[in-house]
Amino acid sequence: MKFIPVTISLLEGFGVSCVIFFLTLVFSLPLGLIISFGSMSRFAPLRWLTRTFVWVIRGTPLMLQLMVVYYGPGLIFGAAAFPKLTAVLIAFVINYAAYFSEIYRSGIEGVPRGQYEAGQVLGMTKSQIFFRVTLLQVIKRIVPPMANEIITLVKDTSLARVIAVMEIIMVAGTFTAKGLIWPLFYAGLFYLAFCGILTLLFNYIERKLSYFRV
Amino acid sequence: MKKYISLLLAIVFIFALAACNKSPSTPTNTASPSPSPSASQSPDASSAPTESETPQGEDDLAYILGKGELVIGYTEYAPMNYYDEDGELVGFDTEYAVALCEKLGVKPKFVLINWDTKEYELASKTIDCIWNGLTVTEERRENMAFTKSYIVNEQVAVIRAEDKDKYTTLESLKSAKIVAETGSAGEMAVEADLAGANFTAVASQSSALLEVKARTADVAIIDSTMAHSMTGPGTDYADLMVIENLHLTSEEYAIGLRLGSTAVDKFNEITNALLADGTLQAIAEKYGLADRLIKD
Amino acid sequence: MPVLEVKGLKKSFGPTAVLKGIDFSIEKGQALSIIGPSGSGKTTLLRCLNFLELADAGTISVNGKVIYRGGDMKKYSDAEIRKKRLHFGLVFQNFNLFPQYTALKNVTLAGEMLARERPDYRARKKEILEEIEENARALLDQVGLSDKLGFYPHQLSGGQQQRVAIARALALKPDILCFDEPTSALDPELTGEVLKVIRSLAEKNTTMVIVTHEMQFARDVSDIVLFMDGGVVIESGPPGQIFDNPRVTRTKQFLERYNGT
């Protein structure tokens, strides 16, 4: 009866979820790499600082981080708040960059020392060793954990409703308040479909990289 | 990164401070006349609760006038604030706010908020007021200043239609499994009228209804307005019903402003004017709330 | 003039002195085997020759020219170190083939990278790459793997992987080819094929430094044998002398334990 208007509203909410998802990925994937270099740095204070940062971010709920980013400036400094979507992106990008950095780190540290040394004794430069030898091995190692984390991100976007960003679960909730229960479960189908596509994509990448073993 | 850590530390510090501030204020609260469980009473609407509180820092009214804009925090909650079929934000509170802002000489700006964190929104100035069928409670007075109450917020009991004959009186409800939103007027009503009942607090009014429908509870105590709009035909709760002629302790709606706000008196003054010229009466009639409008 | 001359080479890791002054030299076309108990510093010596570790003191000379002086290295740029490394090739105990490349690509990769630095690279790119590939095919044929060119490392046995690694090290035509216990990671039935390849290299007068535990092999293939223990060279000489007539008691004891007599 109300199927079409509900679908349209949920699609709008899902659009917001997708914006959060894709922009978080775009910024946190490279930021995570920078953080992972920090946590592997030979300069101890930088390494210590980076690892403390990662500990704080991974050790506190994303929901709390969202509230800190959004309400923090006003509560602490009396400053103007970020626009809501910006606040969501700041919190998500920082949070996911911290998680990604640990995945990158384990991937990079997982490449045997011998691979670097083999490149060195063959007269290759550092960048040649990175791009020609280790990079693909790192990618192969990190694809499964990254797939996990990225699929978690899809569902974590629903946390944005903590600061009343109209993502799909929040939209579904407005129908609940009007006496309709089913839109909430219908919203679940959107996540299922999206995660299904991502799963296929990651399976494809894994298959593409299955021609060699690390 | 450093800024973020310092932010986090700062907020922990704020929480710690808030916890410290709370303890000295508690005795004053217990010393002041608190509602006895049996007496069905509500705070006197005309008394200005903020008189005892000193404005903190700046002049809130001047701040709002200076911006030329009143940022109003709301959630979708018919008939107070909701979207009509044309996608326009309407409702009693919406029109009331527009009328008040016009007299105040500022533009209203409606911002959707998360009800769970409304106190943070106020304190961090992401909004200037909560105007969304906000029930006046003693607990909330610690975090915000209320204007004079404008609507009686009646609480009703919602049951499954099949239990129509089972639950008819307050006495019969005492054996039932009761749910209400945590910290809501519904919970207050349970404490006042159904002391000792088998009660569970849930996250929201809609989840209270869901509990009844899903048979994990028997009775939901929620706002009358919400109960009627959610259980009508065309909803998923058509098999639920409101127990008629059951009178529970009622609360009142008021506008929530920042603690110690200097805007309270101005808001009350404009509200009195809107009552006097019949504006509020007209809006209340439009949304079927005429009998619940507080006219004095 | 020796192709490689090492003098007074010392290396410590923290307080532990691993090399306490190593001297030896090797003529062009000779094979030198280094034997000795584990922890005697054999592998560290090879790593110092390939600049995977930088020796604290001593000199390394190639073709009469000092290319490394202990403690000096930090002054050199990465590019200079790379150039010096190219005098040496190294075959690892664990092969360290690049898993994402075929056998052929493993052999050609470094050559392709180096070719980019040639001034005529742009003009003759296609020819150069063809030369590199031809050379790699010939080397893989030489180690008996001409039918495995398109195989990835995980599709090859340990012995085959090690033979690819040897071809890879040879592709850059090093002055001295080093082996770090090339058969230690292999099942016993696979050591033979690798040793056969190294033997054939010796017959072609490839200059080699071989760290090994295969005593019979060392005796057959070497021109000189170096016995190391505790970070010093205890005894060196032709295999006949070391294996049949050791002059030092420790050499004798080591070999007796090895031969189980």
PDB file of C-alpha atoms in Angstrom, chain A residues 112-115 117-126 128 131-137 210-214, chain C residues 47 50 52 78 82 85-86 88 90 92 96-101 109-110 113-114 116-117 152 154 168-169 172:
ATOM      1  CA  PRO A 112      59.264 -12.060   4.458  1.00  0.00           C
ATOM      2  CA  ARG A 113      62.511 -10.166   4.934  1.00  0.00           C
ATOM      3  CA  GLY A 114      64.010 -12.366   2.227  1.00  0.00           C
ATOM      4  CA  GLN A 115      61.841 -10.751  -0.434  1.00  0.00           C
ATOM      5  CA  GLU A 117      66.872  -8.856   0.426  1.00  0.00           C
ATOM      6  CA  ALA A 118      66.430 -10.765  -2.832  1.00  0.00           C
ATOM      7  CA  GLY A 119      65.485  -7.471  -4.478  1.00  0.00           C
ATOM      8  CA  GLN A 120      68.451  -5.723  -2.886  1.00  0.00           C
ATOM      9  CA  VAL A 121      71.092  -8.228  -3.984  1.00  0.00           C
ATOM     10  CA  LEU A 122      69.635  -8.046  -7.494  1.00  0.00           C
ATOM     11  CA  GLY A 123      70.475  -4.335  -7.527  1.00  0.00           C
ATOM     12  CA  MET A 124      66.903  -3.086  -7.372  1.00  0.00           C
ATOM     13  CA  THR A 125      66.106   0.320  -5.886  1.00  0.00           C
ATOM     14  CA  LYS A 126      63.866   0.709  -2.842  1.00  0.00           C
ATOM     15  CA  GLN A 128      61.422  -0.883  -7.465  1.00  0.00           C
ATOM     16  CA  PHE A 131      56.280  -1.553  -6.435  1.00  0.00           C
ATOM     17  CA  ARG A 132      57.609  -4.619  -8.288  1.00  0.00           C
ATOM     18  CA  VAL A 133      58.118  -7.094  -5.474  1.00  0.00           C
ATOM     19  CA  THR A 134      56.270  -6.423  -2.239  1.00  0.00           C
ATOM     20  CA  LEU A 135      53.209  -4.377  -3.185  1.00  0.00           C
ATOM     21  CA  LEU A 136      51.241  -7.155  -4.847  1.00  0.00           C
ATOM     22  CA  GLN A 137      52.142  -9.544  -2.032  1.00  0.00           C
ATOM     23  CA  SER A 210      44.963 -16.623  -6.669  1.00  0.00           C
ATOM     24  CA  TYR A 211      47.501 -17.379  -9.414  1.00  0.00           C
ATOM     25  CA  PHE A 212      50.302 -17.072  -6.862  1.00  0.00           C
ATOM     26  CA  ARG A 213      50.792 -17.928  -3.234  1.00  0.00           C
ATOM     27  CA  VAL A 214      52.469 -15.938  -0.486  1.00  0.00           C
TER      28      VAL A 214
ATOM     29  CA  ARG C  47      75.808 -11.116   3.943  1.00  0.00           C
ATOM     30  CA  ASN C  50      76.522  -8.641  -0.456  1.00  0.00           C
ATOM     31  CA  LEU C  52      73.026  -6.898   3.426  1.00  0.00           C
ATOM     32  CA  ASP C  78      71.940   3.986  -2.000  1.00  0.00           C
ATOM     33  CA  ARG C  82      73.550  -0.879  -5.406  1.00  0.00           C
ATOM     34  CA  ARG C  85      76.330  -5.122  -4.882  1.00  0.00           C
ATOM     35  CA  LEU C  86      76.297  -5.986  -8.564  1.00  0.00           C
ATOM     36  CA  PHE C  88      78.161 -10.222  -6.238  1.00  0.00           C
ATOM     37  CA  LEU C  90      73.597 -14.368  -3.830  1.00  0.00           C
ATOM     38  CA  PHE C  92      69.593 -17.809  -0.517  1.00  0.00           C
ATOM     39  CA  ASN C  96      63.324 -16.090  -1.982  1.00  0.00           C
ATOM     40  CA  LEU C  97      61.810 -16.252  -5.435  1.00  0.00           C
ATOM     41  CA  PHE C  98      59.184 -13.591  -6.131  1.00  0.00           C
ATOM     42  CA  PRO C  99      55.937 -15.545  -5.811  1.00  0.00           C
ATOM     43  CA  GLN C 100      53.855 -13.396  -8.150  1.00  0.00           C
ATOM     44  CA  TYR C 101      56.186 -13.881 -11.139  1.00  0.00           C
ATOM     45  CA  LEU C 109      62.975  -8.742 -13.667  1.00  0.00           C
ATOM     46  CA  ALA C 110      66.156  -7.277 -12.164  1.00  0.00           C
ATOM     47  CA  MET C 113      65.005  -2.720 -14.026  1.00  0.00           C
ATOM     48  CA  LEU C 114      68.735  -2.167 -14.525  1.00  0.00           C
ATOM     49  CA  ARG C 116      66.261   1.364 -17.659  1.00  0.00           C
ATOM     50  CA  GLU C 117      69.397   3.112 -16.475  1.00  0.00           C
ATOM     51  CA  TYR C 152      54.960 -19.856 -10.761  1.00  0.00           C
ATOM     52  CA  HIS C 154      54.434 -22.480  -5.852  1.00  0.00           C
ATOM     53  CA  ARG C 168      68.241 -15.402 -11.453  1.00  0.00           C
ATOM     54  CA  ALA C 169      71.555 -14.675  -9.704  1.00  0.00           C
ATOM     55  CA  LEU C 172      73.198 -10.171 -13.818  1.00  0.00           C
TER      56      LEU C 172
END
